[in-house]
PDB file of C-alpha atoms in Angstrom:
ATOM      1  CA  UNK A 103     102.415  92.835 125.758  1.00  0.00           C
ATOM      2  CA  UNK A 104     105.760  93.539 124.685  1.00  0.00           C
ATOM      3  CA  UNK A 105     106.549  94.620 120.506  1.00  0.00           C
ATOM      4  CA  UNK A 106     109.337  93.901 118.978  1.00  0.00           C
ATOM      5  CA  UNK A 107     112.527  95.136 119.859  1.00  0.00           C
ATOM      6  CA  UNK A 108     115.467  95.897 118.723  1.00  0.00           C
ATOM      7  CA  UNK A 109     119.518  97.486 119.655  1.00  0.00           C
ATOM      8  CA  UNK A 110     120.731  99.000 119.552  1.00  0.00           C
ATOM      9  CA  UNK A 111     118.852 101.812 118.649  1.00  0.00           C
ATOM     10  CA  UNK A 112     121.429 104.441 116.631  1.00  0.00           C
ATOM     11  CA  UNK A 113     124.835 103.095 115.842  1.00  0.00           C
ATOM     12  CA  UNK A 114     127.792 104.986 114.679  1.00  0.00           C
ATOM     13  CA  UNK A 115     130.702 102.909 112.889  1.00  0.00           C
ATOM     14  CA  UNK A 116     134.015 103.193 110.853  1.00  0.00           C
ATOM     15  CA  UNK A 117     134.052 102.114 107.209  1.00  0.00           C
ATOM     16  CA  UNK A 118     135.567  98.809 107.222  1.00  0.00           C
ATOM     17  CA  UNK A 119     134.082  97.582 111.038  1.00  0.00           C
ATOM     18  CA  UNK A 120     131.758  95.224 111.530  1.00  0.00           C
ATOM     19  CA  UNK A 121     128.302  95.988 113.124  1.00  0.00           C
ATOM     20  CA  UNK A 122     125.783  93.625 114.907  1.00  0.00           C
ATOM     21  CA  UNK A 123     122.335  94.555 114.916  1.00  0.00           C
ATOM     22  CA  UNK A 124     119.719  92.935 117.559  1.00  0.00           C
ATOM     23  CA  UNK A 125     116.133  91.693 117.181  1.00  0.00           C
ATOM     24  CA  UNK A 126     113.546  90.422 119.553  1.00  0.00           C
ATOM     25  CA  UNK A 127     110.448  89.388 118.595  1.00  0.00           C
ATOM     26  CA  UNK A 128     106.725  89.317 119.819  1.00  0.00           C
ATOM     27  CA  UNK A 129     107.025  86.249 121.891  1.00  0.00           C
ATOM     28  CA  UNK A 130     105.580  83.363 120.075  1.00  0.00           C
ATOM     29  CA  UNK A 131     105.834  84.722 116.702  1.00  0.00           C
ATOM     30  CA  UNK A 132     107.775  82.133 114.250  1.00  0.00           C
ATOM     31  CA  UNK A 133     108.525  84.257 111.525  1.00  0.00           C
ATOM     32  CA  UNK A 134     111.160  87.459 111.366  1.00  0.00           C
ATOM     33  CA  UNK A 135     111.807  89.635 108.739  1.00  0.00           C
ATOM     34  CA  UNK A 136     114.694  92.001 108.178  1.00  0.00           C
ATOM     35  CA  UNK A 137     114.294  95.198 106.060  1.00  0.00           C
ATOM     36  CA  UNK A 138     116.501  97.526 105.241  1.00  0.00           C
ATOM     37  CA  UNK A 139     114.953 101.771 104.885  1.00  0.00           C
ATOM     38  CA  UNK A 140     117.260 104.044 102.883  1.00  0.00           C
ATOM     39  CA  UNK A 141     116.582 107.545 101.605  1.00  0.00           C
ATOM     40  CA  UNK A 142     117.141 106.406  97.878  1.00  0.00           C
ATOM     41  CA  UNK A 143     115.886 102.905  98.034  1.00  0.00           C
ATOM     42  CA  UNK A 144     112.808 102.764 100.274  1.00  0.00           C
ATOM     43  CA  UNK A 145     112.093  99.842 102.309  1.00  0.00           C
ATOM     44  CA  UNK A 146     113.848  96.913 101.299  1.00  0.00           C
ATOM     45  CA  UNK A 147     113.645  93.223 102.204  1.00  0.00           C
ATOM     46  CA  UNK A 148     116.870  91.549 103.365  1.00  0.00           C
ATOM     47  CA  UNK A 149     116.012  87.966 104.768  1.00  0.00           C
ATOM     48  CA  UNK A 150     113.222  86.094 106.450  1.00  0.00           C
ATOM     49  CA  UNK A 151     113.266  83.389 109.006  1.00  0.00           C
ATOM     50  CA  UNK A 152     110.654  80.523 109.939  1.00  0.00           C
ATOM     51  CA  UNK A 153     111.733  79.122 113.031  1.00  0.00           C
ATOM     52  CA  UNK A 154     115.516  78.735 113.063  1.00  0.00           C
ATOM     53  CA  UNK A 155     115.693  78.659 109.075  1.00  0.00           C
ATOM     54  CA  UNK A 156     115.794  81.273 106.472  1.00  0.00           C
ATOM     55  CA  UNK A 157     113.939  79.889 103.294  1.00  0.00           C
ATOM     56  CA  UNK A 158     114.408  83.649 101.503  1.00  0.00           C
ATOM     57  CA  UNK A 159     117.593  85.158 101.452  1.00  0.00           C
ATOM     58  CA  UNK A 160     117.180  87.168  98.337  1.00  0.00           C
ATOM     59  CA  UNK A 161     117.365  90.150  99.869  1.00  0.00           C
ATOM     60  CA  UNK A 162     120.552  90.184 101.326  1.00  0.00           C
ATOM     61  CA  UNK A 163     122.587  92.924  98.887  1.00  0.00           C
ATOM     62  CA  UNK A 164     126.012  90.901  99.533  1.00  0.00           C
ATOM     63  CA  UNK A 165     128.088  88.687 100.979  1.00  0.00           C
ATOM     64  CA  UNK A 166     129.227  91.170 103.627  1.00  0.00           C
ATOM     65  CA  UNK A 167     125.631  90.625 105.154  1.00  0.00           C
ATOM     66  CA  UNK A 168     124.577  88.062 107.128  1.00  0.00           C
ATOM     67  CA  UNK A 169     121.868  86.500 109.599  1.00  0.00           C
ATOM     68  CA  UNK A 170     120.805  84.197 112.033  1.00  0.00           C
ATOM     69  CA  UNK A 171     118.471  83.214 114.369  1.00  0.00           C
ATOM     70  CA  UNK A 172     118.963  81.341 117.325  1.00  0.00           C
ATOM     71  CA  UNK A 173     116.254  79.140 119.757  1.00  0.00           C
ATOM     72  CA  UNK A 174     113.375  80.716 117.482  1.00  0.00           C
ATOM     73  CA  UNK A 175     113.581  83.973 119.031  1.00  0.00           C
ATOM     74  CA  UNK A 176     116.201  86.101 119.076  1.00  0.00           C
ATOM     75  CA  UNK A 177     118.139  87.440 115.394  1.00  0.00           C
ATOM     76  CA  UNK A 178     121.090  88.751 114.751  1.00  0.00           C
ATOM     77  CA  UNK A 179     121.881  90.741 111.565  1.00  0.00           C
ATOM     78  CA  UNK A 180     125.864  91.245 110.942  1.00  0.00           C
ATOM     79  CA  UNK A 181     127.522  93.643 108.417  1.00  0.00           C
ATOM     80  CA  UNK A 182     131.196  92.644 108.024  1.00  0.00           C
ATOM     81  CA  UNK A 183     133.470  95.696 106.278  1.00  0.00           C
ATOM     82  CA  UNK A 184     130.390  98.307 106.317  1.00  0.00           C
ATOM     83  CA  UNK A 185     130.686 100.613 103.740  1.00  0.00           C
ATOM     84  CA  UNK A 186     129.560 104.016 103.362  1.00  0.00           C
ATOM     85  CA  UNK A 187     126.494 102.962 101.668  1.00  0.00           C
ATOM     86  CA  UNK A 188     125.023 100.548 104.640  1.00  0.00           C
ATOM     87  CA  UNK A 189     123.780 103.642 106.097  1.00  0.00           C
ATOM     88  CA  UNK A 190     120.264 103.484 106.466  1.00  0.00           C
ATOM     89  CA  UNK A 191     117.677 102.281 108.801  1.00  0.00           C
ATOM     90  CA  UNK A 192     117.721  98.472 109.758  1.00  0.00           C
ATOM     91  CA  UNK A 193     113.812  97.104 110.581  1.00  0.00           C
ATOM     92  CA  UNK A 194     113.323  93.936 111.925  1.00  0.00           C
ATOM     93  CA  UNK A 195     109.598  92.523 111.789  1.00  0.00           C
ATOM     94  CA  UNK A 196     107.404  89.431 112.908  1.00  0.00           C
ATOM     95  CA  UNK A 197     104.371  87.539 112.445  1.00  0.00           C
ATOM     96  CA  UNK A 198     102.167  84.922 114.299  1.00  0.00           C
ATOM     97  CA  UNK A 199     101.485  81.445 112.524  1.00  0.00           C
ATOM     98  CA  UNK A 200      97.344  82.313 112.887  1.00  0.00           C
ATOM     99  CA  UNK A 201      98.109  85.679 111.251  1.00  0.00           C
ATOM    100  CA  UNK A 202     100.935  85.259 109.078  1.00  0.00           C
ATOM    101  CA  UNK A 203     100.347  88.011 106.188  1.00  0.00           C
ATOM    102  CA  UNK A 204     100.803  90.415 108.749  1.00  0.00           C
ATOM    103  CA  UNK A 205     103.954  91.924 110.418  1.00  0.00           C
ATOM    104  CA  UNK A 206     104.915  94.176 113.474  1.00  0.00           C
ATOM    105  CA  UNK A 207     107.613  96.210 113.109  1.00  0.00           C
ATOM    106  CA  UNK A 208     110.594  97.560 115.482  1.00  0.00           C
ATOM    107  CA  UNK A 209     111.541 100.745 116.020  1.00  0.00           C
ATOM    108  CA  UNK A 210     114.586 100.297 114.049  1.00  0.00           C
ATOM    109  CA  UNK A 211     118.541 100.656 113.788  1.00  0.00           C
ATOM    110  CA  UNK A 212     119.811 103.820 112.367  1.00  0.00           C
ATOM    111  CA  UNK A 213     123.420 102.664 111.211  1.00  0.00           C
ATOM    112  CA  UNK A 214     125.975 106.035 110.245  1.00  0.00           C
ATOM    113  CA  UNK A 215     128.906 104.637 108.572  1.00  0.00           C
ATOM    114  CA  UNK A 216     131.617 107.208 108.202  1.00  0.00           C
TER     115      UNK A 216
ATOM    116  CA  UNK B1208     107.795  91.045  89.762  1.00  0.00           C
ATOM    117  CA  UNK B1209     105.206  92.695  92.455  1.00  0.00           C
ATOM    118  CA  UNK B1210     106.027  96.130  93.126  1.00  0.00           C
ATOM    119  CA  UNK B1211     103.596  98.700  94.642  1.00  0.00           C
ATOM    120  CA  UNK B1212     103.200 102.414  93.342  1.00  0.00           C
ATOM    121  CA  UNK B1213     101.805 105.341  95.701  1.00  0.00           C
ATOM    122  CA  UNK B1214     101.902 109.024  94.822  1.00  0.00           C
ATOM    123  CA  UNK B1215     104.783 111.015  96.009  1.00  0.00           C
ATOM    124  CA  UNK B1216     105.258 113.427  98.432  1.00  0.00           C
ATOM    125  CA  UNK B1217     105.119 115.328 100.525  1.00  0.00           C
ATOM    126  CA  UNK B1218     101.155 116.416 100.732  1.00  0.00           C
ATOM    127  CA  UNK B1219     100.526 119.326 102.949  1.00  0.00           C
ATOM    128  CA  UNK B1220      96.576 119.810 103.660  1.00  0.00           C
ATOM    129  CA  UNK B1221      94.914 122.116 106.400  1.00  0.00           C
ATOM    130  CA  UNK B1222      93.248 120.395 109.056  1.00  0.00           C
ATOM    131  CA  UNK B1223      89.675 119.148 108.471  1.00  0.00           C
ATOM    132  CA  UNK B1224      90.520 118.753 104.627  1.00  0.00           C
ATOM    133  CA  UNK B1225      90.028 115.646 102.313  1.00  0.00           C
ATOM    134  CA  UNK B1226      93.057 113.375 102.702  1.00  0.00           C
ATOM    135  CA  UNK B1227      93.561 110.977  99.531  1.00  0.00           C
ATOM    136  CA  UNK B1228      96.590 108.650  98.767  1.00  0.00           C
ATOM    137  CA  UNK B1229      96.927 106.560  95.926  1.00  0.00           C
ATOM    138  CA  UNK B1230      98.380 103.526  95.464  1.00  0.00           C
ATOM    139  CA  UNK B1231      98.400 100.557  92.887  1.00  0.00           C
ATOM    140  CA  UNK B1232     100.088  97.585  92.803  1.00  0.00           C
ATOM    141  CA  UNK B1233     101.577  94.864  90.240  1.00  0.00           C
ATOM    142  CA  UNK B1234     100.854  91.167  91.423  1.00  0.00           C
ATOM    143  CA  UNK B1235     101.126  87.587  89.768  1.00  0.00           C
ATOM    144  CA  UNK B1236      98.476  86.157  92.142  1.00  0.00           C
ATOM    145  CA  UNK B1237      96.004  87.589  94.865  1.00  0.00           C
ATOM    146  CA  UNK B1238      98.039  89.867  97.027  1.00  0.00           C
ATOM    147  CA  UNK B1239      96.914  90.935 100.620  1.00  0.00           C
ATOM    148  CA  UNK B1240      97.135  94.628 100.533  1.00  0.00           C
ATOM    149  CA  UNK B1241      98.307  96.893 103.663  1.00  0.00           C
ATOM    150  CA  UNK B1242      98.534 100.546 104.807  1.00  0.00           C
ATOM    151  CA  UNK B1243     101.280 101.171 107.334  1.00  0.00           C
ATOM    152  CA  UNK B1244     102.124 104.542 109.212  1.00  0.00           C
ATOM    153  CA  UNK B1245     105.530 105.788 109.961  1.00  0.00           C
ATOM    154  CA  UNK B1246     105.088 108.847 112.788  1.00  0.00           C
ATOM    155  CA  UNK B1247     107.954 111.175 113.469  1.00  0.00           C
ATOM    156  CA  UNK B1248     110.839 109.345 115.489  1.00  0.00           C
ATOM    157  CA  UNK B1249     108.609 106.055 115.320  1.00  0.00           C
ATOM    158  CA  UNK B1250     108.254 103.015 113.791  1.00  0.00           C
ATOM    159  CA  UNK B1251     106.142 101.612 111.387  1.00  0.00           C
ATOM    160  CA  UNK B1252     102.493 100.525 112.875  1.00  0.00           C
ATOM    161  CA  UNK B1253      99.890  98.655 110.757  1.00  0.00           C
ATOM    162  CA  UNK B1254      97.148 101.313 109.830  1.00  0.00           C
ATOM    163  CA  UNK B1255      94.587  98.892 107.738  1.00  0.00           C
ATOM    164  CA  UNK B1256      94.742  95.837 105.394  1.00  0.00           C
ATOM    165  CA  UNK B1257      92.671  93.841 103.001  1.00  0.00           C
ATOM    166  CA  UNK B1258      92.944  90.461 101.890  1.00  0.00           C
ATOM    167  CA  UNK B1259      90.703  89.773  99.182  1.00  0.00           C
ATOM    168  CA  UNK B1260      88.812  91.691  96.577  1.00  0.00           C
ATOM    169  CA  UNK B1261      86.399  94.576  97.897  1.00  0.00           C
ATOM    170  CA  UNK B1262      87.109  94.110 101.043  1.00  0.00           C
ATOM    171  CA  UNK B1263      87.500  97.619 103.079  1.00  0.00           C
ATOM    172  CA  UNK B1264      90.088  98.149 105.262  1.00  0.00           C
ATOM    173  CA  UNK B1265      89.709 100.611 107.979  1.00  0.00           C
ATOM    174  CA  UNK B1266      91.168 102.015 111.013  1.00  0.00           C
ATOM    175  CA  UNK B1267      91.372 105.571 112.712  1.00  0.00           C
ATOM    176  CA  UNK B1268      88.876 106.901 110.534  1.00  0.00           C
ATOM    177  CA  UNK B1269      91.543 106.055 107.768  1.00  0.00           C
ATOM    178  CA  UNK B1270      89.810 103.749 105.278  1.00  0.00           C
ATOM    179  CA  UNK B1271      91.144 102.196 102.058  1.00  0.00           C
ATOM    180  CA  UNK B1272      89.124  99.350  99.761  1.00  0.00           C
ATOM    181  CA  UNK B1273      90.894  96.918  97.545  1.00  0.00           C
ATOM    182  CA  UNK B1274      90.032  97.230  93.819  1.00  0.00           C
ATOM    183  CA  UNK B1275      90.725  94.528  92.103  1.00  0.00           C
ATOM    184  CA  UNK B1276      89.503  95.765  88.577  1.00  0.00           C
ATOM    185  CA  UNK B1277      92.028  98.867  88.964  1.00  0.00           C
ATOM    186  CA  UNK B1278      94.770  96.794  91.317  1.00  0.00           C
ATOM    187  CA  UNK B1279      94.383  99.910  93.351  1.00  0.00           C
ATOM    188  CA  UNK B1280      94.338 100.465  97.406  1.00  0.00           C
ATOM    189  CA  UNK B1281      93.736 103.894  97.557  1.00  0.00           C
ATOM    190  CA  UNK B1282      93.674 105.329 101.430  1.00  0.00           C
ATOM    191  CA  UNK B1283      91.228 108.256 102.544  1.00  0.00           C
ATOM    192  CA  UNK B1284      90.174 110.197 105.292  1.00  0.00           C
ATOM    193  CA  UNK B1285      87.808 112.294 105.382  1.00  0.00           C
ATOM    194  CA  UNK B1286      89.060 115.275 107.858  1.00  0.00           C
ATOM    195  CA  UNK B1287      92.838 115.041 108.857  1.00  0.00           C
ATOM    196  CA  UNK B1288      94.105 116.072 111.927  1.00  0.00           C
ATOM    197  CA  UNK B1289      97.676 117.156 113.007  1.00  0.00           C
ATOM    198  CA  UNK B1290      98.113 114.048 114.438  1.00  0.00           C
ATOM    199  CA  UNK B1291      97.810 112.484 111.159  1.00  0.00           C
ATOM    200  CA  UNK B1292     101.385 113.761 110.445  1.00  0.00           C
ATOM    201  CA  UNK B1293     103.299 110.779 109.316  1.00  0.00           C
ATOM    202  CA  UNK B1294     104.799 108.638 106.581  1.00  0.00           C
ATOM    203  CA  UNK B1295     102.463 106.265 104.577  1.00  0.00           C
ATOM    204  CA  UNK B1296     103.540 103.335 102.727  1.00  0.00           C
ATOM    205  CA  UNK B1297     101.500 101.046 101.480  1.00  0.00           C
ATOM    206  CA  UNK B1298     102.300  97.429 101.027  1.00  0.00           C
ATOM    207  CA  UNK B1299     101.522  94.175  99.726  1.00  0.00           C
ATOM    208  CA  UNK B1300     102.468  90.389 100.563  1.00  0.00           C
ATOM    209  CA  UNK B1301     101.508  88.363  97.485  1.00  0.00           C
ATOM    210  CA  UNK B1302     100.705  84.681  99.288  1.00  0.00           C
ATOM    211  CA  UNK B1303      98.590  85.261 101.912  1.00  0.00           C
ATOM    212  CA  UNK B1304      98.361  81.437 102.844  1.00  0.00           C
ATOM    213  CA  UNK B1305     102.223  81.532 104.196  1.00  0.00           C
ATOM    214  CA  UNK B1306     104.970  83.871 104.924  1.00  0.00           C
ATOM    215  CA  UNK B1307     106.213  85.762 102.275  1.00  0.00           C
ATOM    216  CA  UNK B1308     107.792  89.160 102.943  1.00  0.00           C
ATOM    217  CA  UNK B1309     105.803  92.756 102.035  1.00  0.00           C
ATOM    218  CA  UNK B1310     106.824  94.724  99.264  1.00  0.00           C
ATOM    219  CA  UNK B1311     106.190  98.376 100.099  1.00  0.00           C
ATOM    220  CA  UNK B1312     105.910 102.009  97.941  1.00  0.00           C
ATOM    221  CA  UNK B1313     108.443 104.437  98.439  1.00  0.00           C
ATOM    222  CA  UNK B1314     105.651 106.352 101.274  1.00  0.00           C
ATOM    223  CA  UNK B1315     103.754 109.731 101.212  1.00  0.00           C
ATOM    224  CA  UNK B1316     104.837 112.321 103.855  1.00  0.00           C
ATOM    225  CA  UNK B1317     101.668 113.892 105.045  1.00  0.00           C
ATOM    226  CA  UNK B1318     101.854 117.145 106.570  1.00  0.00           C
ATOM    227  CA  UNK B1319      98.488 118.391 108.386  1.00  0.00           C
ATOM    228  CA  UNK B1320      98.437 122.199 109.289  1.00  0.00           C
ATOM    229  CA  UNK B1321      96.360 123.972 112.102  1.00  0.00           C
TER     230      UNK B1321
END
């Protein structure tokens, strides 16, 4: 079956523009995770959903970042203003309800902000 | 806080050689523990997990055993191929019961030579 995918796949902004970045996940897995991969800070948790909901936000590293997910399925993860220091490599992972500690991961965004 | 420690990089090792990769971990409760692969230009794939003490993860002829006396999850194989080329991180989620996102080492680049 299909993994989990996400686009685009390498995106090249402005400082200051927004960015969207896409998610689908394994069909009929509830749970999504975002994660944000940086040469300096490793892999990094942003926000998880359960359904429609996002119990755990703490990852999110400011206000310019934000997510949703829409119909259980599909996420969206928006950067308003990027800066410089977005740059890194946005993951986007899921997990079934009879297997929840574990995750498959997307190939990733790579985001350039110049 | 949980936080997972694995020996840095890069390793370079012939091919047919002793692979080892250590990693320990800092947990309030009874983690799950997880080895994940990163190959070049990929994403990151599931190699092994545990999820209780002593259990033994394996996978690829990659195995790793969870030690709860030492909180360590050290992975091993014992003769590396060039294919083995890849970034390792290992992980853990820390309620295995529900969804709770991983918290992952920095990785170990492993470079196999012919």
């Amino acid at each position: 079956g299909a993994g989990v995918s996400q686009s685009p796949s390498n995106k090249v902004t402005e400082k200051g523009k927004d960015v969207e970045l896409r998610c689908d996940p394994i069909s009929g897995h509830t749970a999504l995770y975002w994660y944000r991969q940086s040469l300096g800070q490793g892999l990094e948790f942003l926000i998880y959903f359960q359904g429609n909901s996002a119990p755990d936000k703490s990852g999110l590293p400011s206000d310019r970042f934000s997510a949703e997910r829409t119909g259980g399925s599909v996420s969206t993860l928006t950067i308003q203003r990027t800066q410089q220091e977005d740059s890194a490599v946005y993951l986007c992972a899921s997990s079934q309800p009879s297997e929840k500690e574990t995750q498959y991961f997307g190939p990733g965004t790579r985001l350039l902000v110049l | 806080g949980n936080s997972v420690t694995q020996m840095e990089g890069p390793v370079t090792l012939s091919e047919e050689a002793f692979l080892t990769i250590n990693c320990t971990y800092t947990a309030t409760g009874y983690p799950s523990l997880f080895w994940y692969v990163q190959y070049p230009g990929e994403g990151l794939q599931l190699l092994l997990k545990a999820t209780k003490a002593d259990d033994k993860g394996s996978n690829k002829g990659f195995e790793a055993t969870y030690r709860k006396e030492t909180t360590s999850f050290h992975l091993e194989k014992g003769s590396v191929q060039v294919s083995d080329s890849a970034v390792y991180f290992c992980a853990l989620s820390d309620r295995p019961s529900g969804n709770t996102p991983l918290v992952f080492g920095k990785g170990t680049r492993l470079s196999v030579i012919a």
